[in-house]
Amino acid sequence: MRRRRLRASEKSAFLLLNGVRRVESGEVLKMEWGGEYSLDSSNLDCLLNILPGELEFQQILSDLDEKIKKNTSSIEQCLKDLQSEVNEIYTNEILQSTTDCLQWLNNCSFSSLRPSSTHHGELMEFLRTLQSLLKNEQNQEEMILHFLLDLSSQCGVSFPCTPSGTSFELTSSLHAIEDDSTMDVKSLWDDVRLHLRRFLVNRLQSQEETNTNALQQQREFKTQCIQQLLFLYPESEVLTKYQNMQNKLVSDLLQNCILSSCGETNFDKVVHGYQSSVPTLCTMIKEDLYILSGTIDPSSSLKFINETYLDTITEEMTVLLERLCELQFKENALHIVKANKISKKHRGTVHAVASQEYHKKGRNFCLTLYQLKCLSQLIKLFLLMEEKIDELSAEILFVPSFTEKNKNVQGVLKKASGELLIGETRANETSVLPEQLLQVEEPILLNFGWRNAFKDLSSSVAHCITIAIEDFSTKILQHEQKEEFSAAGCAMSLVNNQQMRESCRAVQQEEQPKRIAKFCSDIMEELDTLLPLALACRDDSLQEIRANFVEACSKVATAVLARLEEKSKDVPSKAPLQDLYAALSTAIYVFQHFTMYNNLMRETSKKPLFLVPVQQYQEFINVLQFQVTNYCVRVCATSILQDAESHHWDDCKAFYEGERCSFSVQMWHYFCCALHRDLWTILPPKTAQEILTDVLEQSLAILSSRYCQACPSYKRTPQIRIDIAAILMSTEDMLWSVCSSVQEFLNPHEDRDLKIYKIHSHCNSLLSVLAILTSPLKNLYETFLNNSDEQLPQDFSKVFYHPLHWLFCIPSSCSSLPKTPSAREMAAQGQLKLLLSQPYCNLNLLLETLLHHDCLLVKILLRSSRNEVLNHDEQCSLLEQINNKQPALIETIFTVLSYCTLSPKSLGIAFETYMEKEQLWNCLYNMTVSSCGELEPEVIRCLKLTLINSVKGIVKQIISLMHSWEATENYGMYQHKQIVPESLLKTVPKEWNYTPREMKRKESGKCFTRLAAQAVSIVISKLPTVIACLPPPVKYFFFLAERKMSRNFAELKKAGLLVWNLIVIICRIFEDGNTAELLTGATLDRWSKEKLSLVRVCLESIMGKQKSGPKQVTQKVIQSIEQQRPNWIESQLLKARKLSADCASLTVEGATLEEGGIALGFTEQKINMMVLDICHKPGGSEYLRQIYHIIWLNEEYLKEQLSCENFSEDGVTSSQCLPLTLMGREEQPVFNPFQSTITEWNWDWSNLLPSYLGLNQMTFRVLLAHRWEMKEGADLEDEEKVMVEHLKNVYLTQSTPTSEDKEE
């Protein structure tokens, strides 16, 4: 035994080395010493959850700068203490500067320090007492372990840590010597630590068998055991023995999973066995990574994982597959024997043939499709496991965030306080050779060689995979062809496209096909199952498998493409038009699949492997999409719009008494509706919109051209007006579906949205035909005659007409449209209609709709969710929703709006009315941590969880501080329950100056003031940074709540409502130890809970929340802080309040407010940024989809609420309960323009006609000449004749048209 002479220096040195090591790893320096040096660090856990603004960045950077300065000061103090101690002891070596200290620290060996002499007799008596207690008393091991650790940390005693040279599986003592007097110190110590080692090993093994403890507590327990073993034995020996234990566990787990099923071992059983064992193995690896990260360096940890887990799994898998190969080969040989028995008469000949076949083929054998699928599932498991282990190693080892306080340096055991439990250094170990040093310095990486286990199978798999793919694809295609012949004339069999696999999620929802051909779905499903066989290829041994898979897939792709081409050619002669959509959707599906295959294999192959199939499908998709569009337009032009009866314009008889539109227009509308439905049901949303837009634009071009040439009689003129009105109404209804954004609808640009722009152009042309051709003669005469003297523009382009002009001229102007064509904002009803007209859940449009018009739709949803009247089915559905932990609507809306950092006002504006009606503002002034979930309002619960998550880092840091002080004062987390016997205390050598625990307890109260002051300082110092990291919408919400506070509350909370609630929540967490344990996962004993409660009292005293006067202890704590830093607490609280208020005021000033809408200033880019931000947050995209589904379920109800005239939140009440579950909605009414009273419309000609004064002269003349009054022999009254003659003279009998007119 030897005593350390540099206790304080070692503390300083350890602090310094530990801090420098962390700085090099990229971590903020964190001083963990609870003694002379400050404990201070920045905890920015929630920083990455938001997009900080300028003020937030300034606060965060200033906080970091302050902590760096403090840590620099602590390092300098450590170096000065070290310099002083070394100069005092080593008079022959004087350290002149801190640089000399660092050099000395780097070169010194603690084993070379002079030991102090301890009397041999005292030492022998002490060890014999330990030995006697262990042998003769029960359950003394834990007490003795803590006693020895306490001796080492308090007195600087170093116990020998030499290799034992004995096996870990111990059955009896190796030092049973009859004559105790002859036993020397080393033998006694070996016997003591052997007994303790046996105890620790049993605890580790029993812990493996018990899974009742919490995961984190189990990790801490095992970490403690490993560190205690490192106190007794060298690191290499402890790791070796622990590795043997874990190795055996892994082997037993894998073997038991395979052997647990009855019957012989086969491929199916292996897959099921590994499916159950791989998750357990990943959990074990994760646990050991956490444990090892607290004891050894990352390279050694990776080496441990490689040898203990990955190599063992590879070995077990290799043996298992060899056994399967042997069984499969014997089974194949048996088939050969049976086949040869038919043609061979002698058994010897048969064996000879079998033997020759074996030597010819080597170990090759046939594998069925099912066996290939099993192997593929097995490889998929290993690929996922490989990915998971990579993530774990990166998360735990390279970005260490767990058990930071338990990390070791060079095998030195370190307690949570930063004190050293020093075992004898490696002086007694074998010296390390330079070659070994070079090997250690080489970086160790994870090496999972599971692919080596499949090498023997590679040739068989490569051979059989081609045959299997060709076989099942041929059978599926033949089966599909038989079904087609048996059901002639029927449409292609389609299936819904299942959710895209995880690896294919790069395909956006707007590009995913909805329904595809069943035969293609079956083929691609089989290929997906076999895909892992090709993905496993990373070395030459498995190259053949991938090459054969790619070749077979290319053949299948060609065969499927040929089948789709046949299907497309059968339309329309043999198959319905839907088959053309299905073929297009299926081709897109296959194209996306092979693109995904190509991307997945790009990691292992530098060249594209599916280049030819991808190009072929791309060309086919382009041709087929053009064919669909062209076919639909030709159907309209040559069939639907060919209506001789309806378009007999010079007929003197009225068409159906002028009470209906043409048959062709009605059929065109029905065709477009059917096309819309088919495209929306089958094709990808983006492709569906493109095709419908093309068909609508080209068919409108045909209609516009035909109606511009119409010369109707007097009786047929109303028919023209009714036809055009019906066309415009139908187009307006479909326009919501073909526009994918508000900008595209309100402001289509000729360069950006050419198709939409042309649709508006055709509609404006049709409206001009309606105005000039069908308006009353008197209105036309008065409008254009009075302006006849004005020079009309020769070029139409010089007169600007807004593309949306025609929409605002229809008499039944839709409430969904904006107020004027040039308005920037869509009406609320229009925003909702545009959202629900899309072929998919457009998240950008959804968020824009939620933020639109000061979150009007959100307010309606919140108001509707307040209804308490539920029928039986809805009650059952609501209970099911609660049981499934599906988030409620209010929680969903709150979460989404709190994520909208670029729209910080939205959360407060959306919930303001709701909070007032529910009288919830007062709940913010008395927020608690643990409340009953049934009684607590949902909004308050969401706000509380947000604040709790923001202070979680502070709570963890305070608890870490408590643990440090506990260890310093010998009230450790692992405090033994037994009291150290007096007989043992008497034998402790006097030179060690050991102070028993009982005496230290009496002195511990003196240090609590320091502890509480440090804890309170941490809380107060972190408040500005915590507020800076809070989401801006939450900060504005509290700013809004603070403005609604009464004077009493306002005076009470001068620090600000947000700061007040943060401190209140921290106090409530400290008050309830169980909440602190649940929040942080730490284990707190009674001592820690008591001290946390006292810290809470101090914080309440600072905030003036205590009803009675402050206690004496509280006053001392606050006074100690004020003495060190006068007025610091008040300045920190003011800084936190100012930061909160400044952020909120900037939010108010920076918000774009026009016409009362908060979403006006949002461009598509900003909306897209917010959607991406929401989708990257936990559950973000699911929250958005849930809101969309609720809106979709209640479309008619929401339309009704939005259409209320003079909408008032106080005056309108909700009469319908909003369904919150996935229930089918009622059938929505189908738009039908022919059921409306088009014939009874009263056109406002006085407003409509003046808008065409700028119409091109040639266009106006042509349309004017087509009026029935302008024809020779028209039956006119005298007044009409005068007007007609005047119009002819002015417009129709002028000189020859100009060149511009001719071109027009």
PDB file of C-alpha atoms in Angstrom, residues 52-237:
ATOM      1  CA  PRO A  52     -32.715  31.417 -33.610  1.00  0.00           C
ATOM      2  CA  GLY A  53     -33.088  35.060 -34.501  1.00  0.00           C
ATOM      3  CA  GLU A  54     -30.452  37.769 -34.158  1.00  0.00           C
ATOM      4  CA  LEU A  55     -31.249  38.497 -30.504  1.00  0.00           C
ATOM      5  CA  GLU A  56     -31.233  34.814 -29.652  1.00  0.00           C
ATOM      6  CA  PHE A  57     -27.881  34.315 -31.356  1.00  0.00           C
ATOM      7  CA  GLN A  58     -26.395  37.249 -29.474  1.00  0.00           C
ATOM      8  CA  GLN A  59     -27.556  35.830 -26.146  1.00  0.00           C
ATOM      9  CA  ILE A  60     -26.341  32.316 -26.953  1.00  0.00           C
ATOM     10  CA  LEU A  61     -22.945  33.527 -28.120  1.00  0.00           C
ATOM     11  CA  SER A  62     -22.523  35.815 -25.116  1.00  0.00           C
ATOM     12  CA  ASP A  63     -23.433  32.927 -22.838  1.00  0.00           C
ATOM     13  CA  LEU A  64     -20.864  30.710 -24.507  1.00  0.00           C
ATOM     14  CA  ASP A  65     -18.265  33.459 -24.266  1.00  0.00           C
ATOM     15  CA  GLU A  66     -18.933  33.919 -20.562  1.00  0.00           C
ATOM     16  CA  LYS A  67     -18.640  30.209 -19.861  1.00  0.00           C
ATOM     17  CA  ILE A  68     -15.418  29.925 -21.837  1.00  0.00           C
ATOM     18  CA  LYS A  69     -13.921  32.780 -19.818  1.00  0.00           C
ATOM     19  CA  LYS A  70     -14.927  31.134 -16.550  1.00  0.00           C
ATOM     20  CA  ASN A  71     -13.566  27.775 -17.602  1.00  0.00           C
ATOM     21  CA  THR A  72     -10.332  29.436 -18.716  1.00  0.00           C
ATOM     22  CA  SER A  73     -10.038  30.975 -15.305  1.00  0.00           C
ATOM     23  CA  SER A  74     -10.642  27.586 -13.665  1.00  0.00           C
ATOM     24  CA  ILE A  75      -7.944  25.938 -15.809  1.00  0.00           C
ATOM     25  CA  GLU A  76      -5.489  28.670 -14.899  1.00  0.00           C
ATOM     26  CA  GLN A  77      -6.266  28.183 -11.213  1.00  0.00           C
ATOM     27  CA  CYS A  78      -5.749  24.430 -11.586  1.00  0.00           C
ATOM     28  CA  LEU A  79      -2.350  25.015 -13.152  1.00  0.00           C
ATOM     29  CA  LYS A  80      -1.324  27.464 -10.442  1.00  0.00           C
ATOM     30  CA  ASP A  81      -2.284  24.993  -7.709  1.00  0.00           C
ATOM     31  CA  LEU A  82      -0.384  22.254  -9.487  1.00  0.00           C
ATOM     32  CA  GLN A  83       2.663  24.496  -9.868  1.00  0.00           C
ATOM     33  CA  SER A  84       2.590  25.379  -6.182  1.00  0.00           C
ATOM     34  CA  GLU A  85       2.281  21.756  -5.020  1.00  0.00           C
ATOM     35  CA  VAL A  86       5.027  20.484  -7.315  1.00  0.00           C
ATOM     36  CA  ASN A  87       7.418  23.275  -6.332  1.00  0.00           C
ATOM     37  CA  GLU A  88       6.761  22.519  -2.660  1.00  0.00           C
ATOM     38  CA  ILE A  89       7.604  18.830  -2.956  1.00  0.00           C
ATOM     39  CA  TYR A  90      10.207  18.752  -5.731  1.00  0.00           C
ATOM     40  CA  THR A  91      12.651  21.420  -4.667  1.00  0.00           C
ATOM     41  CA  ASN A  92      15.144  20.310  -7.279  1.00  0.00           C
ATOM     42  CA  GLU A  93      12.666  20.960 -10.117  1.00  0.00           C
ATOM     43  CA  ILE A  94      11.049  24.374 -10.003  1.00  0.00           C
ATOM     44  CA  LEU A  95       8.194  25.039 -12.418  1.00  0.00           C
ATOM     45  CA  GLN A  96       8.414  28.611 -13.636  1.00  0.00           C
ATOM     46  CA  SER A  97       5.176  28.953 -15.636  1.00  0.00           C
ATOM     47  CA  THR A  98       1.939  27.238 -16.582  1.00  0.00           C
ATOM     48  CA  THR A  99       3.613  25.980 -19.748  1.00  0.00           C
ATOM     49  CA  ASP A 100       6.138  24.145 -17.573  1.00  0.00           C
ATOM     50  CA  CYS A 101       3.207  22.677 -15.645  1.00  0.00           C
ATOM     51  CA  LEU A 102       1.676  21.275 -18.804  1.00  0.00           C
ATOM     52  CA  GLN A 103       4.989  19.763 -19.921  1.00  0.00           C
ATOM     53  CA  TRP A 104       5.582  18.254 -16.479  1.00  0.00           C
ATOM     54  CA  LEU A 105       2.029  16.886 -16.428  1.00  0.00           C
ATOM     55  CA  ASN A 106       2.518  15.308 -19.840  1.00  0.00           C
ATOM     56  CA  ASN A 107       5.830  13.653 -18.917  1.00  0.00           C
ATOM     57  CA  CYS A 108       5.259  12.685 -15.286  1.00  0.00           C
ATOM     58  CA  SER A 109       4.356   9.211 -14.066  1.00  0.00           C
ATOM     59  CA  PHE A 110       2.348   9.059 -10.895  1.00  0.00           C
ATOM     60  CA  SER A 111       3.813   5.646 -10.157  1.00  0.00           C
ATOM     61  CA  SER A 112       7.211   7.304  -9.685  1.00  0.00           C
ATOM     62  CA  LEU A 113       6.001   9.535  -6.872  1.00  0.00           C
ATOM     63  CA  ARG A 114       7.527   8.846  -3.495  1.00  0.00           C
ATOM     64  CA  PRO A 115       5.320   6.592  -1.389  1.00  0.00           C
ATOM     65  CA  SER A 116       4.914   7.281   2.292  1.00  0.00           C
ATOM     66  CA  SER A 117       5.843   4.379   4.548  1.00  0.00           C
ATOM     67  CA  THR A 118       3.026   2.547   6.329  1.00  0.00           C
ATOM     68  CA  HIS A 119       3.905   0.210   9.206  1.00  0.00           C
ATOM     69  CA  HIS A 120       3.877  -3.415   8.016  1.00  0.00           C
ATOM     70  CA  GLY A 121       2.094  -4.664  11.088  1.00  0.00           C
ATOM     71  CA  GLU A 122      -0.706  -2.096  10.808  1.00  0.00           C
ATOM     72  CA  LEU A 123      -1.192  -2.938   7.161  1.00  0.00           C
ATOM     73  CA  MET A 124      -1.305  -6.700   7.858  1.00  0.00           C
ATOM     74  CA  GLU A 125      -3.829  -6.203  10.654  1.00  0.00           C
ATOM     75  CA  PHE A 126      -6.017  -4.037   8.435  1.00  0.00           C
ATOM     76  CA  LEU A 127      -6.032  -6.588   5.579  1.00  0.00           C
ATOM     77  CA  ARG A 128      -6.645  -9.528   7.927  1.00  0.00           C
ATOM     78  CA  THR A 129      -9.665  -7.694   9.338  1.00  0.00           C
ATOM     79  CA  LEU A 130     -10.987  -7.206   5.814  1.00  0.00           C
ATOM     80  CA  GLN A 131     -10.393 -10.860   4.995  1.00  0.00           C
ATOM     81  CA  SER A 132     -12.079 -11.991   8.197  1.00  0.00           C
ATOM     82  CA  LEU A 133     -15.165  -9.870   7.554  1.00  0.00           C
ATOM     83  CA  LEU A 134     -15.508 -11.221   4.026  1.00  0.00           C
ATOM     84  CA  LYS A 135     -15.122 -14.856   5.055  1.00  0.00           C
ATOM     85  CA  ASN A 136     -17.048 -14.894   8.309  1.00  0.00           C
ATOM     86  CA  GLU A 137     -19.755 -12.266   7.825  1.00  0.00           C
ATOM     87  CA  GLN A 138     -22.460 -12.264   5.171  1.00  0.00           C
ATOM     88  CA  ASN A 139     -23.315  -9.407   2.812  1.00  0.00           C
ATOM     89  CA  GLN A 140     -20.304  -7.317   3.762  1.00  0.00           C
ATOM     90  CA  GLU A 141     -18.893  -6.991   0.242  1.00  0.00           C
ATOM     91  CA  GLU A 142     -20.706  -3.822  -0.772  1.00  0.00           C
ATOM     92  CA  MET A 143     -19.828  -2.076   2.477  1.00  0.00           C
ATOM     93  CA  ILE A 144     -16.149  -3.015   2.146  1.00  0.00           C
ATOM     94  CA  LEU A 145     -16.010  -1.911  -1.492  1.00  0.00           C
ATOM     95  CA  HIS A 146     -17.352   1.539  -0.647  1.00  0.00           C
ATOM     96  CA  PHE A 147     -15.079   1.701   2.361  1.00  0.00           C
ATOM     97  CA  LEU A 148     -12.010   0.992   0.204  1.00  0.00           C
ATOM     98  CA  LEU A 149     -13.107   3.495  -2.407  1.00  0.00           C
ATOM     99  CA  ASP A 150     -13.649   6.047   0.332  1.00  0.00           C
ATOM    100  CA  LEU A 151     -10.175   5.396   1.701  1.00  0.00           C
ATOM    101  CA  SER A 152      -8.652   5.851  -1.736  1.00  0.00           C
ATOM    102  CA  SER A 153     -10.497   9.066  -2.529  1.00  0.00           C
ATOM    103  CA  GLN A 154     -10.241  10.673   0.894  1.00  0.00           C
ATOM    104  CA  CYS A 155      -6.762   9.580   1.949  1.00  0.00           C
ATOM    105  CA  GLY A 156      -5.089   9.076  -1.407  1.00  0.00           C
ATOM    106  CA  VAL A 157      -4.360   5.404  -0.666  1.00  0.00           C
ATOM    107  CA  SER A 158      -3.394   3.367  -3.714  1.00  0.00           C
ATOM    108  CA  PHE A 159      -4.120  -0.348  -3.549  1.00  0.00           C
ATOM    109  CA  PRO A 160      -2.196  -2.736  -5.833  1.00  0.00           C
ATOM    110  CA  CYS A 161      -3.877  -3.287  -9.211  1.00  0.00           C
ATOM    111  CA  THR A 162      -1.732  -6.097 -10.604  1.00  0.00           C
ATOM    112  CA  PRO A 163      -2.911  -8.844 -12.961  1.00  0.00           C
ATOM    113  CA  SER A 164      -4.250 -11.868 -11.156  1.00  0.00           C
ATOM    114  CA  GLY A 165      -3.359 -14.556 -13.656  1.00  0.00           C
ATOM    115  CA  THR A 166      -6.393 -16.493 -12.552  1.00  0.00           C
ATOM    116  CA  SER A 167      -9.569 -17.415 -14.310  1.00  0.00           C
ATOM    117  CA  PHE A 168     -12.716 -15.362 -13.891  1.00  0.00           C
ATOM    118  CA  GLU A 169     -14.835 -18.445 -13.223  1.00  0.00           C
ATOM    119  CA  LEU A 170     -13.805 -19.018  -9.620  1.00  0.00           C
ATOM    120  CA  THR A 171     -14.964 -21.879  -7.467  1.00  0.00           C
ATOM    121  CA  SER A 172     -12.713 -21.553  -4.419  1.00  0.00           C
ATOM    122  CA  SER A 173     -10.057 -19.291  -3.004  1.00  0.00           C
ATOM    123  CA  LEU A 174      -6.607 -19.648  -4.492  1.00  0.00           C
ATOM    124  CA  HIS A 175      -4.945 -18.368  -1.353  1.00  0.00           C
ATOM    125  CA  ALA A 176      -6.143 -20.815   1.274  1.00  0.00           C
ATOM    126  CA  ILE A 177      -2.973 -20.906   3.366  1.00  0.00           C
ATOM    127  CA  GLU A 178      -3.012 -22.766   6.658  1.00  0.00           C
ATOM    128  CA  ASP A 179      -0.523 -20.566   8.471  1.00  0.00           C
ATOM    129  CA  ASP A 180      -1.860 -16.998   8.452  1.00  0.00           C
ATOM    130  CA  SER A 181       1.341 -15.649   9.922  1.00  0.00           C
ATOM    131  CA  THR A 182       3.265 -16.462   6.782  1.00  0.00           C
ATOM    132  CA  MET A 183       0.855 -14.708   4.455  1.00  0.00           C
ATOM    133  CA  ASP A 184       2.359 -11.499   3.155  1.00  0.00           C
ATOM    134  CA  VAL A 185       0.563  -8.262   2.249  1.00  0.00           C
ATOM    135  CA  LYS A 186       0.177  -9.092  -1.435  1.00  0.00           C
ATOM    136  CA  SER A 187      -1.364 -12.481  -0.729  1.00  0.00           C
ATOM    137  CA  LEU A 188      -3.803 -10.965   1.738  1.00  0.00           C
ATOM    138  CA  TRP A 189      -4.775  -8.237  -0.720  1.00  0.00           C
ATOM    139  CA  ASP A 190      -5.146 -10.779  -3.537  1.00  0.00           C
ATOM    140  CA  ASP A 191      -7.494 -12.826  -1.390  1.00  0.00           C
ATOM    141  CA  VAL A 192      -9.567  -9.764  -0.458  1.00  0.00           C
ATOM    142  CA  ARG A 193      -9.942  -8.492  -4.011  1.00  0.00           C
ATOM    143  CA  LEU A 194     -10.597 -12.035  -5.253  1.00  0.00           C
ATOM    144  CA  HIS A 195     -13.547 -12.248  -2.900  1.00  0.00           C
ATOM    145  CA  LEU A 196     -14.770  -8.823  -4.007  1.00  0.00           C
ATOM    146  CA  ARG A 197     -14.313  -9.735  -7.647  1.00  0.00           C
ATOM    147  CA  ARG A 198     -16.421 -12.828  -7.201  1.00  0.00           C
ATOM    148  CA  PHE A 199     -19.113 -10.686  -5.629  1.00  0.00           C
ATOM    149  CA  LEU A 200     -19.058  -8.135  -8.463  1.00  0.00           C
ATOM    150  CA  VAL A 201     -19.132 -10.806 -11.160  1.00  0.00           C
ATOM    151  CA  ASN A 202     -22.148 -12.435  -9.549  1.00  0.00           C
ATOM    152  CA  ARG A 203     -23.892  -9.055  -9.490  1.00  0.00           C
ATOM    153  CA  LEU A 204     -23.167  -8.522 -13.165  1.00  0.00           C
ATOM    154  CA  GLN A 205     -24.443 -11.965 -14.084  1.00  0.00           C
ATOM    155  CA  SER A 206     -27.554 -11.643 -11.951  1.00  0.00           C
ATOM    156  CA  GLN A 207     -28.226  -8.277 -13.538  1.00  0.00           C
ATOM    157  CA  GLU A 208     -28.198  -9.932 -16.954  1.00  0.00           C
ATOM    158  CA  GLU A 209     -30.896 -12.302 -15.815  1.00  0.00           C
ATOM    159  CA  THR A 210     -33.120  -9.587 -14.321  1.00  0.00           C
ATOM    160  CA  ASN A 211     -34.879  -7.151 -16.606  1.00  0.00           C
ATOM    161  CA  THR A 212     -37.133  -5.526 -14.036  1.00  0.00           C
ATOM    162  CA  ASN A 213     -34.956  -2.442 -13.519  1.00  0.00           C
ATOM    163  CA  ALA A 214     -35.190   0.622 -15.669  1.00  0.00           C
ATOM    164  CA  LEU A 215     -32.781   0.654 -18.589  1.00  0.00           C
ATOM    165  CA  GLN A 216     -30.831   3.677 -17.444  1.00  0.00           C
ATOM    166  CA  GLN A 217     -30.542   2.388 -13.865  1.00  0.00           C
ATOM    167  CA  GLN A 218     -29.286  -0.920 -15.213  1.00  0.00           C
ATOM    168  CA  ARG A 219     -26.632   0.883 -17.239  1.00  0.00           C
ATOM    169  CA  GLU A 220     -25.519   2.889 -14.216  1.00  0.00           C
ATOM    170  CA  PHE A 221     -25.394  -0.238 -12.097  1.00  0.00           C
ATOM    171  CA  LYS A 222     -23.262  -2.153 -14.608  1.00  0.00           C
ATOM    172  CA  THR A 223     -21.023   0.864 -15.146  1.00  0.00           C
ATOM    173  CA  GLN A 224     -20.486   1.047 -11.407  1.00  0.00           C
ATOM    174  CA  CYS A 225     -19.594  -2.660 -11.270  1.00  0.00           C
ATOM    175  CA  ILE A 226     -17.099  -2.344 -14.134  1.00  0.00           C
ATOM    176  CA  GLN A 227     -15.475   0.692 -12.543  1.00  0.00           C
ATOM    177  CA  GLN A 228     -15.203  -1.080  -9.205  1.00  0.00           C
ATOM    178  CA  LEU A 229     -13.536  -3.991 -10.961  1.00  0.00           C
ATOM    179  CA  LEU A 230     -11.131  -1.523 -12.549  1.00  0.00           C
ATOM    180  CA  PHE A 231     -10.306  -0.341  -9.044  1.00  0.00           C
ATOM    181  CA  LEU A 232      -9.249  -3.887  -8.167  1.00  0.00           C
ATOM    182  CA  TYR A 233      -7.704  -5.195 -11.411  1.00  0.00           C
ATOM    183  CA  PRO A 234      -5.995  -3.831 -14.561  1.00  0.00           C
ATOM    184  CA  GLU A 235      -8.145  -2.567 -17.407  1.00  0.00           C
ATOM    185  CA  SER A 236      -7.017  -5.237 -19.864  1.00  0.00           C
ATOM    186  CA  GLU A 237      -7.954  -8.032 -17.504  1.00  0.00           C
TER     187      GLU A 237
END
